[in-house]
Amino acid sequence: MVVWLVAACEIGFWVLLALGLGARYLLKWRRTSVVLLLCEPVLELVLLAATAVDLRNGAEPGWEHGLAALYIGYTVAYGHCTIRWLDGHAAHRLAGGPPPPKPPRYGRARARHEAKLWLRAVLGGAVALALLQLAVLYVGDSGDVSSLRAFQWTTLRVVGVYGLIALSYTVWPRRAPADADADSAVEVKAP
């Protein structure tokens, strides 16, 4: 049941997002779009409540409960920036707004960008770890919580690997290619 609810929440996230942005830019219903976009966190609350009820009703803690915690953590950390990113693209495509800024591609600016994304991953991981620990405490000694503990370690590993990747942008920054215009300025004359 929890797996299907995670899938329904993910589908619901994108449906509410599409409806909210469509109402804002196609129908010009700003208040309706705000209400639709504010319904996004309700999906996570429903998932959290359903997971708690599932565990309370005696379900054996499993990978699906860990998946629910990871999903909620991801949505808390990246949901708002995903909505803001898509809102910028919708404003550009549907309302004639300026194109959204692209993330930096090179040097220290790219390293800062990756570090900010990693900090979001840390936030998402912390939320997932806290939810998993609450589930462990909620189940207590009455059930096998090894799968929940395994998801805690998985969360730590994922955040750690992501941290190493983000750090690599600082240690080995990507350099901008040589200016292509300078190469084209040298003309080769035909004999």
Short mmCIF file of C-alpha atoms in Angstrom, two decimals:
data_model
loop_
_atom_site.label_atom_id
_atom_site.label_comp_id
_atom_site.label_asym_id
_atom_site.label_seq_id
_atom_site.Cartn_x
_atom_site.Cartn_y
_atom_site.Cartn_z
CA MET A 1 0.00 0.00 0.00
CA VAL A 2 2.77 2.45 0.90
CA VAL A 3 4.56 1.94 -2.43
CA TRP A 4 1.41 2.80 -4.33
CA LEU A 5 0.92 5.84 -2.15
CA VAL A 6 4.47 7.04 -2.85
CA ALA A 7 3.78 6.65 -6.59
CA ALA A 8 0.44 8.46 -6.23
CA CYS A 9 2.13 11.31 -4.34
CA GLU A 10 4.76 11.67 -7.05
CA ILE A 11 2.12 11.70 -9.78
CA GLY A 12 0.01 14.08 -7.71
CA PHE A 13 2.99 16.41 -7.29
CA TRP A 14 3.41 16.77 -11.05
CA VAL A 15 -0.34 16.99 -11.72
CA LEU A 16 -0.78 19.75 -9.12
CA LEU A 17 2.27 21.53 -10.49
CA ALA A 18 0.96 21.38 -14.06
CA LEU A 19 -2.50 22.53 -12.97
CA GLY A 20 -1.06 25.34 -10.87
CA LEU A 21 1.21 26.64 -13.59
CA GLY A 22 -1.52 26.23 -16.21
CA ALA A 23 -3.96 28.19 -14.07
CA ARG A 24 -1.35 30.91 -13.53
CA TYR A 25 -0.10 31.40 -17.07
CA LEU A 26 -2.81 30.07 -19.39
CA LEU A 27 -5.97 31.05 -17.51
CA LYS A 28 -4.46 34.02 -15.60
CA TRP A 29 -5.99 32.72 -12.34
CA ARG A 30 -3.24 33.72 -9.93
CA ARG A 31 -5.12 32.92 -6.71
CA THR A 32 -6.20 29.52 -7.97
CA SER A 33 -2.63 28.71 -8.95
CA VAL A 34 -1.37 29.68 -5.49
CA VAL A 35 -3.97 27.42 -3.86
CA LEU A 36 -3.05 24.53 -6.15
CA LEU A 37 0.67 24.96 -5.49
CA LEU A 38 0.08 25.21 -1.74
CA CYS A 39 -1.66 21.82 -1.90
CA GLU A 40 1.70 20.21 -2.74
CA PRO A 41 2.81 19.77 0.92
CA VAL A 42 -0.53 18.15 1.72
CA LEU A 43 0.56 15.16 -0.36
CA GLU A 44 3.57 14.59 1.89
CA LEU A 45 1.42 14.91 5.01
CA VAL A 46 -0.95 12.29 3.61
CA LEU A 47 1.98 9.98 2.87
CA LEU A 48 3.42 10.50 6.34
CA ALA A 49 0.07 9.79 8.00
CA ALA A 50 -0.56 6.71 5.86
CA THR A 51 2.89 5.33 6.66
CA ALA A 52 2.33 5.86 10.38
CA VAL A 53 -1.08 4.19 10.20
CA ASP A 54 0.41 1.28 8.27
CA LEU A 55 3.07 0.77 10.94
CA ARG A 56 0.52 1.21 13.72
CA ASN A 57 -1.71 -1.47 12.22
CA GLY A 58 1.11 -3.95 12.63
CA ALA A 59 2.76 -3.89 9.24
CA GLU A 60 6.29 -5.21 9.30
CA PRO A 61 8.67 -2.27 8.68
CA GLY A 62 10.11 -2.70 5.22
CA TRP A 63 11.80 -0.98 2.35
CA GLU A 64 8.55 0.73 1.37
CA HIS A 65 8.52 2.65 4.65
CA GLY A 66 12.12 3.69 4.03
CA LEU A 67 11.19 4.76 0.51
CA ALA A 68 8.38 6.92 1.90
CA ALA A 69 10.81 8.64 4.28
CA LEU A 70 13.33 9.26 1.48
CA TYR A 71 10.59 10.63 -0.77
CA ILE A 72 9.38 13.03 1.90
CA GLY A 73 12.95 14.15 2.61
CA TYR A 74 13.62 14.73 -1.08
CA THR A 75 10.41 16.70 -1.50
CA VAL A 76 11.12 18.87 1.53
CA ALA A 77 14.61 19.67 0.26
CA TYR A 78 14.05 19.99 -3.48
CA GLY A 79 10.31 20.58 -3.91
CA HIS A 80 10.35 24.35 -3.62
CA CYS A 81 13.32 24.85 -5.95
CA THR A 82 11.76 22.46 -8.48
CA ILE A 83 8.55 24.48 -8.44
CA ARG A 84 10.48 27.76 -8.73
CA TRP A 85 12.57 26.38 -11.62
CA LEU A 86 9.52 25.20 -13.55
CA ASP A 87 7.68 28.43 -12.78
CA GLY A 88 10.52 30.36 -14.42
CA HIS A 89 10.34 28.15 -17.50
CA ALA A 90 6.55 28.43 -17.68
CA ALA A 91 6.73 32.23 -17.33
CA HIS A 92 9.23 32.31 -20.20
CA ARG A 93 7.36 29.92 -22.51
CA LEU A 94 3.77 30.83 -21.73
CA ALA A 95 3.85 34.44 -20.60
CA GLY A 96 6.72 35.92 -22.58
CA GLY A 97 8.91 36.41 -19.54
CA PRO A 98 12.68 36.49 -19.64
CA PRO A 99 14.46 33.17 -19.98
CA PRO A 100 15.33 31.69 -16.60
CA PRO A 101 18.96 31.94 -15.63
CA LYS A 102 21.04 28.88 -16.31
CA PRO A 103 23.24 27.43 -13.60
CA PRO A 104 26.91 28.33 -13.92
CA ARG A 105 28.97 25.83 -15.88
CA TYR A 106 32.54 26.61 -14.91
CA GLY A 107 34.90 27.53 -12.10
CA ARG A 108 34.08 28.68 -8.59
CA ALA A 109 30.53 29.66 -9.52
CA ARG A 110 29.80 26.06 -10.53
CA ALA A 111 31.42 24.79 -7.32
CA ARG A 112 29.19 27.12 -5.24
CA HIS A 113 26.15 25.95 -7.17
CA GLU A 114 26.98 22.29 -6.53
CA ALA A 115 27.65 23.03 -2.85
CA LYS A 116 24.20 24.63 -2.51
CA LEU A 117 22.59 21.60 -4.13
CA TRP A 118 24.52 19.32 -1.78
CA LEU A 119 23.29 21.32 1.21
CA ARG A 120 19.76 20.66 -0.02
CA ALA A 121 20.65 16.97 -0.12
CA VAL A 122 21.89 17.24 3.47
CA LEU A 123 18.55 18.78 4.44
CA GLY A 124 16.63 16.04 2.63
CA GLY A 125 18.81 13.38 4.21
CA ALA A 126 18.31 14.87 7.67
CA VAL A 127 14.54 14.85 7.22
CA ALA A 128 14.61 11.25 5.98
CA LEU A 129 16.90 10.18 8.86
CA ALA A 130 14.64 11.86 11.40
CA LEU A 131 11.53 10.21 9.95
CA LEU A 132 13.23 6.84 9.87
CA GLN A 133 14.37 7.24 13.49
CA LEU A 134 10.83 8.20 14.51
CA ALA A 135 9.58 5.08 12.74
CA VAL A 136 12.16 2.96 14.62
CA LEU A 137 11.02 4.46 17.92
CA TYR A 138 7.38 4.09 16.92
CA VAL A 139 7.76 0.39 16.13
CA GLY A 140 9.94 -0.16 19.20
CA ASP A 141 10.87 -3.66 20.26
CA SER A 142 7.72 -5.17 18.79
CA GLY A 143 9.06 -5.42 15.25
CA ASP A 144 12.13 -5.92 13.14
CA VAL A 145 13.51 -2.48 12.32
CA SER A 146 16.58 -3.67 10.42
CA SER A 147 15.21 -2.47 7.08
CA LEU A 148 14.63 1.00 8.52
CA ARG A 149 18.19 1.03 9.88
CA ALA A 150 19.44 -0.09 6.46
CA PHE A 151 17.66 2.86 4.86
CA GLN A 152 19.31 5.18 7.36
CA TRP A 153 22.73 3.93 6.25
CA THR A 154 21.68 4.19 2.60
CA THR A 155 20.67 7.80 3.18
CA LEU A 156 24.01 8.60 4.78
CA ARG A 157 25.90 6.95 1.92
CA VAL A 158 23.92 8.80 -0.76
CA VAL A 159 24.48 12.17 0.91
CA GLY A 160 28.16 11.33 1.40
CA VAL A 161 28.70 10.33 -2.24
CA TYR A 162 26.86 13.44 -3.38
CA GLY A 163 29.13 15.47 -1.10
CA LEU A 164 32.20 13.95 -2.74
CA ILE A 165 30.84 14.79 -6.17
CA ALA A 166 30.12 18.37 -5.09
CA LEU A 167 33.60 18.61 -3.57
CA SER A 168 35.14 17.46 -6.85
CA TYR A 169 33.87 20.67 -8.48
CA THR A 170 35.95 22.61 -5.94
CA VAL A 171 39.06 20.46 -6.14
CA TRP A 172 39.00 20.06 -9.92
CA PRO A 173 37.01 23.02 -11.24
CA ARG A 174 35.88 22.78 -14.80
CA ARG A 175 37.53 25.44 -16.92
CA ALA A 176 35.77 27.43 -19.59
CA PRO A 177 36.83 26.52 -23.10
CA ALA A 178 39.02 28.92 -25.03
CA ASP A 179 37.00 31.66 -26.64
CA ALA A 180 35.68 30.34 -29.93
CA ASP A 181 35.47 33.89 -31.33
CA ALA A 182 39.24 34.32 -31.02
CA ASP A 183 39.75 31.21 -33.14
CA SER A 184 37.36 32.41 -35.81
CA ALA A 185 39.06 35.85 -35.95
CA VAL A 186 42.03 34.27 -37.69
CA GLU A 187 41.00 33.87 -41.27
CA VAL A 188 42.79 31.60 -43.63
CA LYS A 189 43.07 33.15 -47.07
CA ALA A 190 42.64 30.91 -50.01
CA PRO A 191 45.53 31.00 -52.54
#
